[in-house]
Amino acid sequence: MNPEFQREGTAVEDYLNPDKLVVGTDSEHARETLAAVFEPLIAQANSKATLVNTGIREAEMIKYANNTFLASKISLINELGNICKEYDVDAYEVAEAIGLDDRIGAKFLRSGVGWGGSCFPKDTAALIAAAEDAGYDPSLLKAVVEVNDNQPSRMLDLAERHVELGGNRVAVLGLAFKPGTDDIRHSRAIPLIEALHDRGADVAGYDPVAAENMRERFPDVTYADSAATALDGAHAALVVTGWDEFAVLDEEFDAMATPVVVDGRRIVERRDGITYDGLTW
């Protein structure tokens, strides 16, 4: 058992410079063979990769536990961010400070609209199901999923504080579950688009690479060829994916019918002339 720990968009870097290599075997011969196979990778890695030798079932659980822990960390910072928002506290300043504690660490502390993709949802769901099969109620992990599932609704609630969504054009900026990929699996844009349709909004979606994949799921969405086109005439903009190109948007917001921007990734700059609301800040 040799689980992989590679992320979409950075798979080559993750392979060449791993934090760890996990080998689960029930044979000394297999363990020695795999250690020899991976020794050149460990020797050349920029990071100090650790070779973890363990049993097969332990290696399986390490993979599930790794992704579930990260999903839980994101949901926790989102929960803290939601509370910060209610008290007009900048969750990113809070996260920067607590990240200095080496027991917590600075990674995966960017609060926002939540996690998606393939690994976090399926591994968290698998661990929940396995726990329940064993007669254990994993209440914390269920809460992790619940917090994540609620973030898109909070985003819409913020938008509706400023503008009526039903009957109006709403720009959804970012359709992939993360920048650097065209993967829309469990993208946070999916529940947002579904909820916007339920409210009777006219959805204009834009993503630099993922629009065609999303078109298969939502053929009735208007897919723009640029962020500027999506924003033109829109009454609200929801920033769902942290693509770098969204960070340089400026006068494009001036073409909106009402320049209401709800940012789920802290990627857009707050400025005069737009009504800007950060999801957790």
CSV table of C-alpha atoms in Angstrom, one decimal:
chain,number,residue,atom,x,y,z
A,1,MET,CA,0.0,0.0,0.0
A,2,ASN,CA,1.6,3.3,-1.2
A,3,PRO,CA,-1.0,6.1,-0.9
A,4,GLU,CA,-0.3,9.3,-2.9
A,5,PHE,CA,-0.4,12.8,-1.5
A,6,GLN,CA,-0.4,14.9,-4.6
A,7,ARG,CA,-2.6,17.9,-5.2
A,8,GLU,CA,-4.1,19.0,-8.5
A,9,GLY,CA,-2.1,21.8,-10.0
A,10,THR,CA,1.0,21.0,-8.1
A,11,ALA,CA,1.3,17.2,-8.6
A,12,VAL,CA,4.9,17.3,-10.1
A,13,GLU,CA,6.2,19.5,-7.3
A,14,ASP,CA,4.5,17.4,-4.7
A,15,TYR,CA,6.0,14.2,-6.2
A,16,LEU,CA,9.5,15.6,-6.4
A,17,ASN,CA,9.4,17.3,-2.9
A,18,PRO,CA,7.2,15.2,-0.7
A,19,ASP,CA,6.7,15.8,3.0
A,20,LYS,CA,6.5,12.1,3.5
A,21,LEU,CA,6.5,8.8,1.7
A,22,VAL,CA,4.2,6.2,3.3
A,23,VAL,CA,4.7,2.5,2.6
A,24,GLY,CA,2.4,0.0,4.1
A,25,THR,CA,3.5,-3.7,3.8
A,26,ASP,CA,3.2,-7.0,5.5
A,27,SER,CA,6.5,-8.2,4.1
A,28,GLU,CA,10.1,-7.2,5.0
A,29,HIS,CA,11.1,-7.9,1.4
A,30,ALA,CA,8.5,-5.5,0.0
A,31,ARG,CA,9.5,-2.9,2.6
A,32,GLU,CA,13.2,-3.1,1.6
A,33,THR,CA,12.3,-3.1,-2.1
A,34,LEU,CA,10.1,0.0,-1.9
A,35,ALA,CA,12.7,1.8,0.3
A,36,ALA,CA,15.3,1.2,-2.5
A,37,VAL,CA,12.9,2.4,-5.2
A,38,PHE,CA,12.2,5.7,-3.4
A,39,GLU,CA,15.7,6.3,-2.0
A,40,PRO,CA,16.7,8.5,-5.1
A,41,LEU,CA,13.6,10.6,-4.7
A,42,ILE,CA,14.2,11.2,-1.0
A,43,ALA,CA,17.9,12.0,-1.7
A,44,GLN,CA,17.1,14.7,-4.3
A,45,ALA,CA,14.1,16.3,-2.7
A,46,ASN,CA,14.3,19.9,-1.5
A,47,SER,CA,12.2,19.0,1.5
A,48,LYS,CA,13.3,16.6,4.3
A,49,ALA,CA,11.0,13.8,3.3
A,50,THR,CA,10.4,11.1,5.9
A,51,LEU,CA,9.9,7.5,4.8
A,52,VAL,CA,7.1,6.1,6.9
A,53,ASN,CA,7.1,2.3,7.2
A,54,THR,CA,3.8,0.9,8.5
A,55,GLY,CA,1.2,-1.8,8.0
A,56,ILE,CA,-1.2,-1.9,5.1
A,57,ARG,CA,-4.3,-0.9,7.0
A,58,GLU,CA,-2.4,1.8,8.8
A,59,ALA,CA,-1.3,3.2,5.4
A,60,GLU,CA,-4.9,3.2,4.2
A,61,MET,CA,-6.0,5.1,7.3
A,62,ILE,CA,-3.1,7.6,7.0
A,63,LYS,CA,-4.4,8.6,3.6
A,64,TYR,CA,-8.0,9.1,4.9
A,65,ALA,CA,-6.9,10.8,8.1
A,66,ASN,CA,-4.6,13.2,6.2
A,67,ASN,CA,-7.3,14.5,4.0
A,68,THR,CA,-10.0,14.5,6.7
A,69,PHE,CA,-7.7,16.4,9.1
A,70,LEU,CA,-7.1,19.1,6.4
A,71,ALA,CA,-10.8,19.3,5.6
A,72,SER,CA,-11.5,19.7,9.3
A,73,LYS,CA,-8.9,22.5,9.6
A,74,ILE,CA,-10.5,24.4,6.8
A,75,SER,CA,-14.0,24.0,8.2
A,76,LEU,CA,-12.7,25.1,11.6
A,77,ILE,CA,-11.1,28.3,10.2
A,78,ASN,CA,-14.3,28.9,8.3
A,79,GLU,CA,-16.4,28.5,11.4
A,80,LEU,CA,-14.1,30.9,13.3
A,81,GLY,CA,-14.3,33.2,10.3
A,82,ASN,CA,-18.1,33.2,10.3
A,83,ILE,CA,-18.0,34.2,14.0
A,84,CYS,CA,-15.4,36.9,13.3
A,85,LYS,CA,-17.7,38.3,10.5
A,86,GLU,CA,-20.6,38.6,13.0
A,87,TYR,CA,-18.4,40.7,15.3
A,88,ASP,CA,-16.8,42.8,12.5
A,89,VAL,CA,-13.4,41.1,13.1
A,90,ASP,CA,-11.0,40.4,10.3
A,91,ALA,CA,-10.6,36.6,10.3
A,92,TYR,CA,-7.4,36.8,8.2
A,93,GLU,CA,-5.6,38.9,10.8
A,94,VAL,CA,-6.7,36.4,13.4
A,95,ALA,CA,-5.5,33.5,11.3
A,96,GLU,CA,-2.1,35.1,10.6
A,97,ALA,CA,-1.6,35.4,14.4
A,98,ILE,CA,-2.7,31.9,15.4
A,99,GLY,CA,-0.7,30.5,12.5
A,100,LEU,CA,2.5,31.6,14.2
A,101,ASP,CA,1.8,29.0,16.9
A,102,ASP,CA,3.8,26.0,15.6
A,103,ARG,CA,1.2,23.7,17.1
A,104,ILE,CA,-1.3,25.1,14.6
A,105,GLY,CA,0.8,26.2,11.6
A,106,ALA,CA,0.0,28.8,8.9
A,107,LYS,CA,-1.2,26.5,6.1
A,108,PHE,CA,-4.9,25.9,5.4
A,109,LEU,CA,-6.0,28.9,7.4
A,110,ARG,CA,-7.5,30.9,4.5
A,111,SER,CA,-11.2,31.1,5.4
A,112,GLY,CA,-13.8,31.4,2.7
A,113,VAL,CA,-16.4,29.5,0.7
A,114,GLY,CA,-15.1,26.1,1.5
A,115,TRP,CA,-13.4,23.0,0.1
A,116,GLY,CA,-14.3,20.9,-2.9
A,117,GLY,CA,-12.6,18.7,-5.4
A,118,SER,CA,-12.4,14.9,-5.2
A,119,CYS,CA,-10.2,14.0,-2.3
A,120,PHE,CA,-11.5,15.9,0.7
A,121,PRO,CA,-15.2,15.1,0.1
A,122,LYS,CA,-14.8,11.4,-0.7
A,123,ASP,CA,-12.2,10.7,2.0
A,124,THR,CA,-14.2,12.5,4.7
A,125,ALA,CA,-17.4,10.8,3.6
A,126,ALA,CA,-15.6,7.4,3.6
A,127,LEU,CA,-14.2,7.9,7.1
A,128,ILE,CA,-17.7,8.9,8.4
A,129,ALA,CA,-19.2,5.8,6.7
A,130,ALA,CA,-16.5,3.5,8.1
A,131,ALA,CA,-17.0,4.9,11.6
A,132,GLU,CA,-20.7,4.4,11.4
A,133,ASP,CA,-20.3,0.9,10.1
A,134,ALA,CA,-18.2,0.2,13.2
A,135,GLY,CA,-21.0,1.6,15.5
A,136,TYR,CA,-19.2,4.9,16.2
A,137,ASP,CA,-20.9,8.3,15.6
A,138,PRO,CA,-18.3,10.6,14.2
A,139,SER,CA,-20.1,13.8,15.2
A,140,LEU,CA,-17.1,16.1,14.7
A,141,LEU,CA,-16.6,14.9,11.1
A,142,LYS,CA,-20.2,15.4,10.4
A,143,ALA,CA,-20.0,18.9,11.6
A,144,VAL,CA,-16.9,19.5,9.4
A,145,VAL,CA,-19.1,18.6,6.4
A,146,GLU,CA,-22.0,20.6,7.6
A,147,VAL,CA,-19.9,23.8,8.0
A,148,ASN,CA,-18.5,23.3,4.5
A,149,ASP,CA,-21.9,22.8,3.0
A,150,ASN,CA,-23.3,25.9,4.6
A,151,GLN,CA,-20.6,28.4,3.3
A,152,PRO,CA,-22.2,28.9,-0.1
A,153,SER,CA,-25.6,29.7,1.6
A,154,ARG,CA,-23.8,32.3,3.8
A,155,MET,CA,-22.3,33.8,0.6
A,156,LEU,CA,-25.8,34.3,-0.9
A,157,ASP,CA,-27.1,35.7,2.4
A,158,LEU,CA,-24.5,38.4,2.3
A,159,ALA,CA,-25.3,39.2,-1.3
A,160,GLU,CA,-29.0,39.5,-0.5
A,161,ARG,CA,-28.2,42.1,2.2
A,162,HIS,CA,-27.3,44.4,-0.7
A,163,VAL,CA,-29.3,43.5,-3.7
A,164,GLU,CA,-32.2,41.4,-4.9
A,165,LEU,CA,-30.9,38.3,-6.7
A,166,GLY,CA,-34.1,37.0,-8.2
A,167,GLY,CA,-34.7,38.3,-11.7
A,168,ASN,CA,-31.3,39.9,-11.9
A,169,ARG,CA,-28.0,39.0,-13.5
A,170,VAL,CA,-25.5,37.5,-11.1
A,171,ALA,CA,-21.8,36.9,-12.1
A,172,VAL,CA,-20.2,33.8,-10.7
A,173,LEU,CA,-16.4,34.2,-11.0
A,174,GLY,CA,-14.7,30.9,-10.8
A,175,LEU,CA,-16.2,27.5,-11.5
A,176,ALA,CA,-13.3,25.1,-10.8
A,177,PHE,CA,-13.0,23.9,-7.2
A,178,LYS,CA,-9.6,25.5,-7.0
A,179,PRO,CA,-7.3,27.5,-9.2
A,180,GLY,CA,-4.9,25.7,-11.5
A,181,THR,CA,-7.3,23.0,-12.6
A,182,ASP,CA,-10.5,22.6,-14.7
A,183,ASP,CA,-11.9,20.1,-12.2
A,184,ILE,CA,-15.4,21.1,-11.1
A,185,ARG,CA,-16.0,18.1,-8.8
A,186,HIS,CA,-17.7,19.4,-5.6
A,187,SER,CA,-16.9,22.9,-6.7
A,188,ARG,CA,-18.5,25.5,-4.4
A,189,ALA,CA,-19.9,27.1,-7.5
A,190,ILE,CA,-22.3,24.2,-8.0
A,191,PRO,CA,-24.5,24.8,-4.9
A,192,LEU,CA,-24.3,28.5,-5.5
A,193,ILE,CA,-25.6,28.1,-9.1
A,194,GLU,CA,-28.3,25.7,-7.9
A,195,ALA,CA,-29.4,28.2,-5.3
A,196,LEU,CA,-29.3,31.1,-7.7
A,197,HIS,CA,-31.5,29.2,-10.1
A,198,ASP,CA,-33.9,28.5,-7.3
A,199,ARG,CA,-34.1,32.2,-6.6
A,200,GLY,CA,-34.8,33.0,-10.3
A,201,ALA,CA,-31.4,34.7,-11.0
A,202,ASP,CA,-29.9,35.0,-14.4
A,203,VAL,CA,-26.4,33.4,-13.8
A,204,ALA,CA,-23.4,34.4,-15.8
A,205,GLY,CA,-20.4,32.2,-15.1
A,206,TYR,CA,-16.8,32.6,-15.9
A,207,ASP,CA,-13.7,30.5,-15.4
A,208,PRO,CA,-10.5,30.6,-17.5
A,209,VAL,CA,-10.5,26.8,-18.0
A,210,ALA,CA,-13.5,25.1,-16.3
A,211,ALA,CA,-16.4,26.6,-18.2
A,212,GLU,CA,-16.9,23.7,-20.6
A,213,ASN,CA,-17.0,21.2,-17.8
A,214,MET,CA,-19.6,23.2,-15.9
A,215,ARG,CA,-21.6,23.7,-19.1
A,216,GLU,CA,-22.3,19.9,-19.1
A,217,ARG,CA,-23.9,20.2,-15.7
A,218,PHE,CA,-25.6,23.6,-16.2
A,219,PRO,CA,-26.3,24.1,-19.9
A,220,ASP,CA,-28.7,27.0,-19.2
A,221,VAL,CA,-26.0,29.2,-17.5
A,222,THR,CA,-24.6,32.0,-19.6
A,223,TYR,CA,-20.9,31.3,-19.9
A,224,ALA,CA,-18.8,34.4,-20.5
A,225,ASP,CA,-15.4,34.5,-22.3
A,226,SER,CA,-13.9,36.9,-19.7
A,227,ALA,CA,-14.6,38.2,-16.2
A,228,ALA,CA,-15.4,41.6,-17.7
A,229,THR,CA,-18.1,40.1,-19.9
A,230,ALA,CA,-19.6,38.2,-17.0
A,231,LEU,CA,-19.6,41.4,-14.9
A,232,ASP,CA,-21.2,43.6,-17.6
A,233,GLY,CA,-24.7,44.4,-16.4
A,234,ALA,CA,-24.6,42.2,-13.4
A,235,HIS,CA,-26.3,43.2,-10.2
A,236,ALA,CA,-23.9,41.1,-8.0
A,237,ALA,CA,-20.7,39.2,-8.4
A,238,LEU,CA,-19.8,36.2,-6.4
A,239,VAL,CA,-16.0,35.3,-6.3
A,240,VAL,CA,-15.8,31.5,-5.8
A,241,THR,CA,-12.3,30.5,-7.1
A,242,GLY,CA,-9.1,32.3,-6.3
A,243,TRP,CA,-7.7,32.7,-9.8
A,244,ASP,CA,-4.9,35.3,-10.0
A,245,GLU,CA,-6.7,37.2,-12.7
A,246,PHE,CA,-9.5,38.1,-10.4
A,247,ALA,CA,-7.0,40.0,-8.2
A,248,VAL,CA,-6.4,42.6,-10.9
A,249,LEU,CA,-10.0,43.3,-11.7
A,250,ASP,CA,-10.8,47.0,-11.2
A,251,GLU,CA,-12.7,49.1,-13.8
A,252,GLU,CA,-14.5,45.9,-14.9
A,253,PHE,CA,-16.7,46.3,-11.8
A,254,ASP,CA,-17.8,49.7,-13.1
A,255,ALA,CA,-19.8,48.0,-15.9
A,256,MET,CA,-22.0,46.3,-13.3
A,257,ALA,CA,-25.6,47.4,-13.0
A,258,THR,CA,-25.1,47.5,-9.2
A,259,PRO,CA,-21.5,46.9,-8.2
A,260,VAL,CA,-22.0,44.4,-5.3
A,261,VAL,CA,-19.1,42.0,-4.8
A,262,VAL,CA,-19.1,39.2,-2.4
A,263,ASP,CA,-15.6,37.7,-2.2
A,264,GLY,CA,-15.4,34.1,-1.1
A,265,ARG,CA,-11.6,33.8,-1.5
A,266,ARG,CA,-10.2,37.2,-0.4
A,267,ILE,CA,-8.8,37.8,-3.9
A,268,VAL,CA,-10.5,41.0,-4.9
A,269,GLU,CA,-9.3,44.4,-3.6
A,270,ARG,CA,-11.8,46.5,-1.7
A,271,ARG,CA,-12.1,49.9,-3.3
A,272,ASP,CA,-14.3,52.9,-3.6
A,273,GLY,CA,-17.1,52.5,-6.2
A,274,ILE,CA,-18.1,49.0,-5.3
A,275,THR,CA,-20.0,47.5,-2.4
A,276,TYR,CA,-17.6,44.9,-1.2
A,277,ASP,CA,-18.3,42.2,1.3
A,278,GLY,CA,-15.8,39.5,2.4
A,279,LEU,CA,-17.3,36.2,3.4
A,280,THR,CA,-15.4,36.0,6.7
A,281,TRP,CA,-13.8,39.4,7.0
